[in-house]
Each structure stands twice: as structure tokens, then as C-alpha cells.
mmCIF file with all atom_site columns, C-alpha atoms in Angstrom:
data_model
loop_
_atom_site.group_PDB
_atom_site.id
_atom_site.type_symbol
_atom_site.label_atom_id
_atom_site.label_alt_id
_atom_site.label_comp_id
_atom_site.label_asym_id
_atom_site.label_entity_id
_atom_site.label_seq_id
_atom_site.pdbx_PDB_ins_code
_atom_site.Cartn_x
_atom_site.Cartn_y
_atom_site.Cartn_z
_atom_site.occupancy
_atom_site.B_iso_or_equiv
_atom_site.pdbx_formal_charge
_atom_site.auth_seq_id
_atom_site.auth_comp_id
_atom_site.auth_asym_id
_atom_site.auth_atom_id
_atom_site.pdbx_PDB_model_num
ATOM 1   C CA . MET A 1 1   ? 20.139  -22.455 -5.909  1.00 74.00 ? 1   MET A CA 1
ATOM 2   C CA . LEU A 1 2   ? 18.502  -21.406 -2.635  1.00 76.00 ? 2   LEU A CA 1
ATOM 3   C CA . ALA A 1 3   ? 21.900  -20.688 -1.111  1.00 85.00 ? 3   ALA A CA 1
ATOM 4   C CA . PHE A 1 4   ? 22.745  -18.445 -4.077  1.00 88.00 ? 4   PHE A CA 1
ATOM 5   C CA . ILE A 1 5   ? 19.487  -16.500 -3.720  1.00 81.00 ? 5   ILE A CA 1
ATOM 6   C CA . ASN A 1 6   ? 20.096  -16.090 0.026   1.00 84.00 ? 6   ASN A CA 1
ATOM 7   C CA . LEU A 1 7   ? 23.600  -14.821 -0.700  1.00 88.00 ? 7   LEU A CA 1
ATOM 8   C CA . ILE A 1 8   ? 22.263  -12.261 -3.177  1.00 89.00 ? 8   ILE A CA 1
ATOM 9   C CA . SER A 1 9   ? 19.545  -11.084 -0.788  1.00 83.00 ? 9   SER A CA 1
ATOM 10  C CA . THR A 1 10  ? 22.059  -10.710 2.020   1.00 90.00 ? 10  THR A CA 1
ATOM 11  C CA . TRP A 1 11  ? 24.570  -8.666  0.023   1.00 93.00 ? 11  TRP A CA 1
ATOM 12  C CA . ALA A 1 12  ? 22.404  -6.742  -2.486  1.00 91.00 ? 12  ALA A CA 1
ATOM 13  C CA . ILE A 1 13  ? 21.680  -3.637  -0.413  1.00 91.00 ? 13  ILE A CA 1
ATOM 14  C CA . PRO A 1 14  ? 25.176  -3.259  1.122   1.00 93.00 ? 14  PRO A CA 1
ATOM 15  C CA . VAL A 1 15  ? 26.740  -3.613  -2.333  1.00 93.00 ? 15  VAL A CA 1
ATOM 16  C CA . ILE A 1 16  ? 24.381  -1.014  -3.827  1.00 93.00 ? 16  ILE A CA 1
ATOM 17  C CA . LEU A 1 17  ? 24.986  1.375   -0.911  1.00 90.00 ? 17  LEU A CA 1
ATOM 18  C CA . ALA A 1 18  ? 28.732  1.065   -1.390  1.00 92.00 ? 18  ALA A CA 1
ATOM 19  C CA . PHE A 1 19  ? 28.648  1.129   -5.208  1.00 93.00 ? 19  PHE A CA 1
ATOM 20  C CA . ILE A 1 20  ? 26.693  4.360   -5.711  1.00 90.00 ? 20  ILE A CA 1
ATOM 21  C CA . PRO A 1 21  ? 29.033  6.707   -3.784  1.00 89.00 ? 21  PRO A CA 1
ATOM 22  C CA . LEU A 1 22  ? 32.117  4.989   -5.208  1.00 91.00 ? 22  LEU A CA 1
ATOM 23  C CA . TYR A 1 23  ? 30.787  5.310   -8.743  1.00 93.00 ? 23  TYR A CA 1
ATOM 24  C CA . ALA A 1 24  ? 29.887  8.970   -8.166  1.00 89.00 ? 24  ALA A CA 1
ATOM 25  C CA . TYR A 1 25  ? 33.370  9.618   -6.756  1.00 89.00 ? 25  TYR A CA 1
ATOM 26  C CA . THR A 1 26  ? 35.036  8.071   -9.806  1.00 92.00 ? 26  THR A CA 1
ATOM 27  C CA . ARG A 1 27  ? 32.876  10.330  -12.034 1.00 92.00 ? 27  ARG A CA 1
ATOM 28  C CA . LYS A 1 28  ? 34.159  13.372  -10.057 1.00 91.00 ? 28  LYS A CA 1
ATOM 29  C CA . VAL A 1 29  ? 30.717  14.073  -8.554  1.00 90.00 ? 29  VAL A CA 1
ATOM 30  C CA . PRO A 1 30  ? 30.951  15.841  -5.189  1.00 90.00 ? 30  PRO A CA 1
ATOM 31  C CA . VAL A 1 31  ? 29.237  13.063  -3.250  1.00 86.00 ? 31  VAL A CA 1
ATOM 32  C CA . TYR A 1 32  ? 28.713  14.748  0.113   1.00 87.00 ? 32  TYR A CA 1
ATOM 33  C CA . GLU A 1 33  ? 27.638  18.085  -1.359  1.00 89.00 ? 33  GLU A CA 1
ATOM 34  C CA . SER A 1 34  ? 25.174  16.323  -3.673  1.00 87.00 ? 34  SER A CA 1
ATOM 35  C CA . PHE A 1 35  ? 23.771  14.401  -0.730  1.00 85.00 ? 35  PHE A CA 1
ATOM 36  C CA . VAL A 1 36  ? 23.303  17.561  1.345   1.00 88.00 ? 36  VAL A CA 1
ATOM 37  C CA . GLU A 1 37  ? 21.605  19.334  -1.583  1.00 87.00 ? 37  GLU A CA 1
ATOM 38  C CA . GLY A 1 38  ? 19.260  16.392  -2.074  1.00 85.00 ? 38  GLY A CA 1
ATOM 39  C CA . ALA A 1 39  ? 18.460  16.301  1.640   1.00 85.00 ? 39  ALA A CA 1
ATOM 40  C CA . LYS A 1 40  ? 17.573  20.013  1.480   1.00 86.00 ? 40  LYS A CA 1
ATOM 41  C CA . ASP A 1 41  ? 15.201  19.355  -1.402  1.00 83.00 ? 41  ASP A CA 1
ATOM 42  C CA . GLY A 1 42  ? 13.728  16.378  0.443   1.00 81.00 ? 42  GLY A CA 1
ATOM 43  C CA . PHE A 1 43  ? 12.975  18.509  3.497   1.00 82.00 ? 43  PHE A CA 1
ATOM 44  C CA . SER A 1 44  ? 11.068  21.080  1.459   1.00 81.00 ? 44  SER A CA 1
ATOM 45  C CA . THR A 1 45  ? 9.153   18.256  -0.254  1.00 76.00 ? 45  THR A CA 1
ATOM 46  C CA . ALA A 1 46  ? 8.238   16.769  3.126   1.00 77.00 ? 46  ALA A CA 1
ATOM 47  C CA . VAL A 1 47  ? 6.951   20.128  4.350   1.00 80.00 ? 47  VAL A CA 1
ATOM 48  C CA . GLY A 1 48  ? 4.969   20.557  1.128   1.00 76.00 ? 48  GLY A CA 1
ATOM 49  C CA . ILE A 1 49  ? 3.115   17.246  1.456   1.00 73.00 ? 49  ILE A CA 1
ATOM 50  C CA . ILE A 1 50  ? 1.968   17.797  5.040   1.00 79.00 ? 50  ILE A CA 1
ATOM 51  C CA . PRO A 1 51  ? -1.291  19.657  4.166   1.00 80.00 ? 51  PRO A CA 1
ATOM 52  C CA . PRO A 1 52  ? -2.637  17.021  1.719   1.00 73.00 ? 52  PRO A CA 1
ATOM 53  C CA . LEU A 1 53  ? -1.593  14.247  4.098   1.00 70.00 ? 53  LEU A CA 1
ATOM 54  C CA . VAL A 1 54  ? -3.396  15.857  7.045   1.00 78.00 ? 54  VAL A CA 1
ATOM 55  C CA . GLY A 1 55  ? -6.481  16.413  4.879   1.00 77.00 ? 55  GLY A CA 1
ATOM 56  C CA . MET A 1 56  ? -6.526  12.767  3.838   1.00 69.00 ? 56  MET A CA 1
ATOM 57  C CA . MET A 1 57  ? -6.125  11.571  7.431   1.00 72.00 ? 57  MET A CA 1
ATOM 58  C CA . VAL A 1 58  ? -8.989  13.790  8.598   1.00 80.00 ? 58  VAL A CA 1
ATOM 59  C CA . ALA A 1 59  ? -11.238 12.517  5.794   1.00 75.00 ? 59  ALA A CA 1
ATOM 60  C CA . ILE A 1 60  ? -10.471 8.884   6.696   1.00 70.00 ? 60  ILE A CA 1
ATOM 61  C CA . SER A 1 61  ? -11.166 9.542   10.363  1.00 75.00 ? 61  SER A CA 1
ATOM 62  C CA . ILE A 1 62  ? -14.496 11.164  9.521   1.00 84.00 ? 62  ILE A CA 1
ATOM 63  C CA . PHE A 1 63  ? -15.419 8.251   7.237   1.00 76.00 ? 63  PHE A CA 1
ATOM 64  C CA . ARG A 1 64  ? -14.745 5.687   9.941   1.00 74.00 ? 64  ARG A CA 1
ATOM 65  C CA . ALA A 1 65  ? -16.153 7.666   12.890  1.00 83.00 ? 65  ALA A CA 1
ATOM 66  C CA . SER A 1 66  ? -19.371 8.587   11.066  1.00 90.00 ? 66  SER A CA 1
ATOM 67  C CA . GLY A 1 67  ? -20.384 4.951   10.754  1.00 86.00 ? 67  GLY A CA 1
ATOM 68  C CA . ALA A 1 68  ? -20.280 5.060   6.956   1.00 84.00 ? 68  ALA A CA 1
ATOM 69  C CA . LEU A 1 69  ? -17.896 2.089   6.851   1.00 77.00 ? 69  LEU A CA 1
ATOM 70  C CA . ASP A 1 70  ? -20.222 -0.015  9.013   1.00 81.00 ? 70  ASP A CA 1
ATOM 71  C CA . PHE A 1 71  ? -23.220 1.043   6.919   1.00 88.00 ? 71  PHE A CA 1
ATOM 72  C CA . ILE A 1 72  ? -21.543 -0.025  3.675   1.00 83.00 ? 72  ILE A CA 1
ATOM 73  C CA . LEU A 1 73  ? -20.417 -3.311  5.217   1.00 81.00 ? 73  LEU A CA 1
ATOM 74  C CA . GLY A 1 74  ? -23.954 -4.066  6.379   1.00 85.00 ? 74  GLY A CA 1
ATOM 75  C CA . TRP A 1 75  ? -25.288 -3.780  2.836   1.00 88.00 ? 75  TRP A CA 1
ATOM 76  C CA . ILE A 1 76  ? -22.536 -5.718  1.060   1.00 86.00 ? 76  ILE A CA 1
ATOM 77  C CA . ALA A 1 77  ? -21.931 -8.591  3.540   1.00 86.00 ? 77  ALA A CA 1
ATOM 78  C CA . PRO A 1 78  ? -25.023 -10.630 2.443   1.00 89.00 ? 78  PRO A CA 1
ATOM 79  C CA . LEU A 1 79  ? -23.746 -10.644 -1.148  1.00 88.00 ? 79  LEU A CA 1
ATOM 80  C CA . PHE A 1 80  ? -20.407 -11.975 0.023   1.00 88.00 ? 80  PHE A CA 1
ATOM 81  C CA . ARG A 1 81  ? -22.070 -14.779 1.966   1.00 87.00 ? 81  ARG A CA 1
ATOM 82  C CA . LEU A 1 82  ? -24.117 -15.632 -1.124  1.00 89.00 ? 82  LEU A CA 1
ATOM 83  C CA . TRP A 1 83  ? -20.890 -16.212 -3.098  1.00 89.00 ? 83  TRP A CA 1
ATOM 84  C CA . ASP A 1 84  ? -19.162 -18.137 -0.248  1.00 87.00 ? 84  ASP A CA 1
ATOM 85  C CA . ILE A 1 85  ? -16.745 -15.283 0.370   1.00 90.00 ? 85  ILE A CA 1
ATOM 86  C CA . PRO A 1 86  ? -15.975 -14.612 4.030   1.00 92.00 ? 86  PRO A CA 1
ATOM 87  C CA . PRO A 1 87  ? -17.447 -11.165 4.815   1.00 89.00 ? 87  PRO A CA 1
ATOM 88  C CA . GLU A 1 88  ? -14.611 -10.577 7.275   1.00 89.00 ? 88  GLU A CA 1
ATOM 89  C CA . VAL A 1 89  ? -12.318 -9.609  4.381   1.00 93.00 ? 89  VAL A CA 1
ATOM 90  C CA . LEU A 1 90  ? -14.670 -6.919  3.062   1.00 90.00 ? 90  LEU A CA 1
ATOM 91  C CA . PRO A 1 91  ? -13.474 -4.165  5.443   1.00 88.00 ? 91  PRO A CA 1
ATOM 92  C CA . LEU A 1 92  ? -9.951  -4.810  4.199   1.00 91.00 ? 92  LEU A CA 1
ATOM 93  C CA . GLY A 1 93  ? -11.077 -4.125  0.637   1.00 89.00 ? 93  GLY A CA 1
ATOM 94  C CA . LEU A 1 94  ? -12.561 -0.829  1.777   1.00 85.00 ? 94  LEU A CA 1
ATOM 95  C CA . LEU A 1 95  ? -9.726  0.174   4.109   1.00 86.00 ? 95  LEU A CA 1
ATOM 96  C CA . ARG A 1 96  ? -6.772  -0.685  1.874   1.00 91.00 ? 96  ARG A CA 1
ATOM 97  C CA . PRO A 1 97  ? -7.238  2.201   -0.614  1.00 91.00 ? 97  PRO A CA 1
ATOM 98  C CA . LEU A 1 98  ? -7.639  4.583   2.320   1.00 83.00 ? 98  LEU A CA 1
ATOM 99  C CA . THR A 1 99  ? -4.916  3.676   4.782   1.00 81.00 ? 99  THR A CA 1
ATOM 100 C CA . GLY A 1 100 ? -1.919  1.370   4.686   1.00 84.00 ? 100 GLY A CA 1
ATOM 101 C CA . SER A 1 101 ? -1.390  1.191   8.437   1.00 80.00 ? 101 SER A CA 1
ATOM 102 C CA . GLY A 1 102 ? -5.097  0.716   9.133   1.00 80.00 ? 102 GLY A CA 1
ATOM 103 C CA . SER A 1 103 ? -5.398  -2.084  6.600   1.00 87.00 ? 103 SER A CA 1
ATOM 104 C CA . LEU A 1 104 ? -2.222  -3.723  7.895   1.00 88.00 ? 104 LEU A CA 1
ATOM 105 C CA . ALA A 1 105 ? -3.585  -3.578  11.448  1.00 86.00 ? 105 ALA A CA 1
ATOM 106 C CA . TYR A 1 106 ? -6.848  -5.112  10.267  1.00 87.00 ? 106 TYR A CA 1
ATOM 107 C CA . THR A 1 107 ? -4.972  -7.841  8.357   1.00 91.00 ? 107 THR A CA 1
ATOM 108 C CA . THR A 1 108 ? -2.887  -8.585  11.431  1.00 91.00 ? 108 THR A CA 1
ATOM 109 C CA . ASP A 1 109 ? -6.039  -8.859  13.521  1.00 88.00 ? 109 ASP A CA 1
ATOM 110 C CA . LEU A 1 110 ? -7.648  -11.230 10.989  1.00 92.00 ? 110 LEU A CA 1
ATOM 111 C CA . ILE A 1 111 ? -4.556  -13.427 10.923  1.00 94.00 ? 111 ILE A CA 1
ATOM 112 C CA . ARG A 1 112 ? -4.334  -13.420 14.728  1.00 90.00 ? 112 ARG A CA 1
ATOM 113 C CA . THR A 1 113 ? -8.040  -14.320 15.022  1.00 92.00 ? 113 THR A CA 1
ATOM 114 C CA . TYR A 1 114 ? -8.411  -16.898 12.241  1.00 94.00 ? 114 TYR A CA 1
ATOM 115 C CA . GLY A 1 115 ? -4.815  -18.018 11.650  1.00 95.00 ? 115 GLY A CA 1
ATOM 116 C CA . PRO A 1 116 ? -2.474  -17.515 8.693   1.00 93.00 ? 116 PRO A CA 1
ATOM 117 C CA . ASP A 1 117 ? -3.480  -20.797 7.024   1.00 92.00 ? 117 ASP A CA 1
ATOM 118 C CA . SER A 1 118 ? -7.220  -20.121 7.190   1.00 95.00 ? 118 SER A CA 1
ATOM 119 C CA . MET A 1 119 ? -9.112  -18.969 4.105   1.00 94.00 ? 119 MET A CA 1
ATOM 120 C CA . ILE A 1 120 ? -9.628  -15.567 5.738   1.00 95.00 ? 120 ILE A CA 1
ATOM 121 C CA . GLY A 1 121 ? -5.916  -15.249 6.577   1.00 95.00 ? 121 GLY A CA 1
ATOM 122 C CA . ARG A 1 122 ? -4.882  -16.228 3.071   1.00 95.00 ? 122 ARG A CA 1
ATOM 123 C CA . MET A 1 123 ? -7.404  -13.867 1.466   1.00 96.00 ? 123 MET A CA 1
ATOM 124 C CA . ALA A 1 124 ? -6.358  -11.009 3.724   1.00 96.00 ? 124 ALA A CA 1
ATOM 125 C CA . SER A 1 125 ? -2.689  -11.539 2.910   1.00 95.00 ? 125 SER A CA 1
ATOM 126 C CA . THR A 1 126 ? -3.386  -11.782 -0.814  1.00 96.00 ? 126 THR A CA 1
ATOM 127 C CA . ILE A 1 127 ? -5.589  -8.671  -0.774  1.00 96.00 ? 127 ILE A CA 1
ATOM 128 C CA . GLN A 1 128 ? -2.898  -6.785  1.141   1.00 94.00 ? 128 GLN A CA 1
ATOM 129 C CA . GLY A 1 129 ? -0.375  -7.641  -1.567  1.00 93.00 ? 129 GLY A CA 1
ATOM 130 C CA . SER A 1 130 ? -2.719  -7.122  -4.523  1.00 94.00 ? 130 SER A CA 1
ATOM 131 C CA . THR A 1 131 ? -3.974  -3.631  -3.751  1.00 93.00 ? 131 THR A CA 1
ATOM 132 C CA . ASP A 1 132 ? -2.473  -0.258  -2.920  1.00 91.00 ? 132 ASP A CA 1
ATOM 133 C CA . THR A 1 133 ? -3.149  2.727   -0.699  1.00 89.00 ? 133 THR A CA 1
ATOM 134 C CA . THR A 1 134 ? -4.504  4.786   -3.573  1.00 90.00 ? 134 THR A CA 1
ATOM 135 C CA . LEU A 1 135 ? -5.691  7.821   -1.638  1.00 84.00 ? 135 LEU A CA 1
ATOM 136 C CA . TYR A 1 136 ? -2.410  8.018   0.278   1.00 81.00 ? 136 TYR A CA 1
ATOM 137 C CA . VAL A 1 137 ? -0.407  7.806   -2.940  1.00 84.00 ? 137 VAL A CA 1
ATOM 138 C CA . ILE A 1 138 ? -2.487  10.512  -4.589  1.00 84.00 ? 138 ILE A CA 1
ATOM 139 C CA . ALA A 1 139 ? -2.364  12.799  -1.542  1.00 80.00 ? 139 ALA A CA 1
ATOM 140 C CA . VAL A 1 140 ? 1.357   12.454  -0.937  1.00 79.00 ? 140 VAL A CA 1
ATOM 141 C CA . TYR A 1 141 ? 2.843   12.160  -4.408  1.00 80.00 ? 141 TYR A CA 1
ATOM 142 C CA . PHE A 1 142 ? 0.477   14.500  -6.185  1.00 82.00 ? 142 PHE A CA 1
ATOM 143 C CA . GLY A 1 143 ? 0.863   16.984  -3.327  1.00 75.00 ? 143 GLY A CA 1
ATOM 144 C CA . ALA A 1 144 ? 4.646   16.724  -3.575  1.00 74.00 ? 144 ALA A CA 1
ATOM 145 C CA . VAL A 1 145 ? 4.742   17.663  -7.250  1.00 78.00 ? 145 VAL A CA 1
ATOM 146 C CA . GLY A 1 146 ? 1.817   20.076  -7.175  1.00 77.00 ? 146 GLY A CA 1
ATOM 147 C CA . ILE A 1 147 ? -0.715  18.184  -9.277  1.00 81.00 ? 147 ILE A CA 1
ATOM 148 C CA . ARG A 1 148 ? -4.137  19.678  -8.545  1.00 76.00 ? 148 ARG A CA 1
ATOM 149 C CA . ASN A 1 149 ? -6.417  17.641  -10.807 1.00 79.00 ? 149 ASN A CA 1
ATOM 150 C CA . GLY A 1 150 ? -6.088  13.965  -9.988  1.00 75.00 ? 150 GLY A CA 1
ATOM 151 C CA . ARG A 1 151 ? -9.602  12.788  -10.745 1.00 78.00 ? 151 ARG A CA 1
ATOM 152 C CA . TYR A 1 152 ? -8.582  10.404  -13.538 1.00 88.00 ? 152 TYR A CA 1
ATOM 153 C CA . ALA A 1 153 ? -5.774  8.986   -11.440 1.00 88.00 ? 153 ALA A CA 1
ATOM 154 C CA . LEU A 1 154 ? -8.232  8.482   -8.584  1.00 88.00 ? 154 LEU A CA 1
ATOM 155 C CA . LYS A 1 155 ? -10.693 6.632   -10.822 1.00 91.00 ? 155 LYS A CA 1
ATOM 156 C CA . VAL A 1 156 ? -8.007  4.396   -12.300 1.00 93.00 ? 156 VAL A CA 1
ATOM 157 C CA . GLY A 1 157 ? -6.401  3.781   -8.902  1.00 92.00 ? 157 GLY A CA 1
ATOM 158 C CA . LEU A 1 158 ? -9.670  2.812   -7.222  1.00 93.00 ? 158 LEU A CA 1
ATOM 159 C CA . PHE A 1 159 ? -10.634 0.634   -10.187 1.00 95.00 ? 159 PHE A CA 1
ATOM 160 C CA . SER A 1 160 ? -7.285  -1.154  -9.999  1.00 95.00 ? 160 SER A CA 1
ATOM 161 C CA . ASP A 1 161 ? -7.819  -1.667  -6.259  1.00 95.00 ? 161 ASP A CA 1
ATOM 162 C CA . PHE A 1 162 ? -11.220 -3.198  -7.000  1.00 95.00 ? 162 PHE A CA 1
ATOM 163 C CA . VAL A 1 163 ? -9.710  -5.489  -9.639  1.00 96.00 ? 163 VAL A CA 1
ATOM 164 C CA . GLY A 1 164 ? -6.888  -6.465  -7.274  1.00 95.00 ? 164 GLY A CA 1
ATOM 165 C CA . PHE A 1 165 ? -9.402  -7.192  -4.510  1.00 95.00 ? 165 PHE A CA 1
ATOM 166 C CA . ALA A 1 166 ? -11.603 -9.301  -6.806  1.00 95.00 ? 166 ALA A CA 1
ATOM 167 C CA . ALA A 1 167 ? -8.620  -11.136 -8.293  1.00 96.00 ? 167 ALA A CA 1
ATOM 168 C CA . ALA A 1 168 ? -7.214  -11.883 -4.843  1.00 95.00 ? 168 ALA A CA 1
ATOM 169 C CA . ILE A 1 169 ? -10.515 -13.405 -3.761  1.00 95.00 ? 169 ILE A CA 1
ATOM 170 C CA . ALA A 1 170 ? -10.873 -15.375 -6.991  1.00 95.00 ? 170 ALA A CA 1
ATOM 171 C CA . VAL A 1 171 ? -7.337  -16.739 -6.826  1.00 95.00 ? 171 VAL A CA 1
ATOM 172 C CA . CYS A 1 172 ? -7.744  -17.741 -3.181  1.00 94.00 ? 172 CYS A CA 1
ATOM 173 C CA . LEU A 1 173 ? -11.054 -19.465 -3.884  1.00 93.00 ? 173 LEU A CA 1
ATOM 174 C CA . LEU A 1 174 ? -9.528  -21.337 -6.836  1.00 92.00 ? 174 LEU A CA 1
ATOM 175 C CA . VAL A 1 175 ? -6.196  -22.240 -5.273  1.00 92.00 ? 175 VAL A CA 1
ATOM 176 C CA . PHE A 1 176 ? -7.163  -22.910 -1.672  1.00 88.00 ? 176 PHE A CA 1
#
């Protein structure tokens, strides 16, 4: 069974990449012209999302440089210790909705420091997979399609990040 799954994972993307243009060609779709038109649209979308992306990056930089992250961590860390949760994973819960690369760098640092099989390494990995970069998603995707009022999406996204963070910790404490 494992050999079959490895075979599928090896050939899935090449087969899909070959199938789509061949299928389009058999349906008399001008494949190259459609690709060029889509690339043109993609370029204008990329240019359109630059301002919200820059704004989000500036806001994250201000949040971290102002010391607000450290201030929040100082208040919440004693509660984590009270519940036998390593406070080292708390910054990951705060960084993950803000920045994917920053949270990945922090996760990498935790795993390098404590090891992948430590409770902190397992929690960090589980948190990384259970949450999303909510502010990035809202800035980029909402900016791309021109949505101006994303307050409900922000609330739901941050709530789901909180639930994912809490569930990741709970599962790790129960399983490991």
C-alpha cells in the first residue's frame, strides 16, 4: 500500500500538468493564448495587492518593534505555566495570524533549540499546521478582489486561529 501511495505522490503533479493542456486542446481551447491572457490578469492582480500587503507588513513591524508583543507575552506567560503549557509556544500563537514566514522562522528556532520530539517542538509543529496567517489572507485576497469591509472575516479568522491554537495544545497535552 505504501508503494502505491508513493507512486501516486510521485506522478500526481506531472500527470495533472500534462492532462490539463491536453484536455483543453481536445476541447479546441487555444491553450497558449488562454495562458497568456491569464498571466496578464495575474500581473494586474499582483500589482493590485501590493498596497494592502505593504500596509500589513508595516503594521506587523510596528507591532513587534513597539514592544507590544513582549508586553502581551509577559502578561499571559504565567497563565500558561499554571496550566503546564510551555510559554515558549505562546509567541507562535500570536505571530501565526500575523506572518507566515515569521511564525515559520520561530517554529524552526523552537525545533532547533528544543528538538522535534520535545513537547515544545511537537506543540509548535501542531500549532503551525492548525492555524493560518489570517491577516495575510485578508490583506492579499480581499485586496485582490476589492473587498473593503472585512471585519466579520477578521473576527471569524482570528477566532478560528484561537481555536486551532487551543486545540493544538490540548491534543499535544493529551497525546504526548
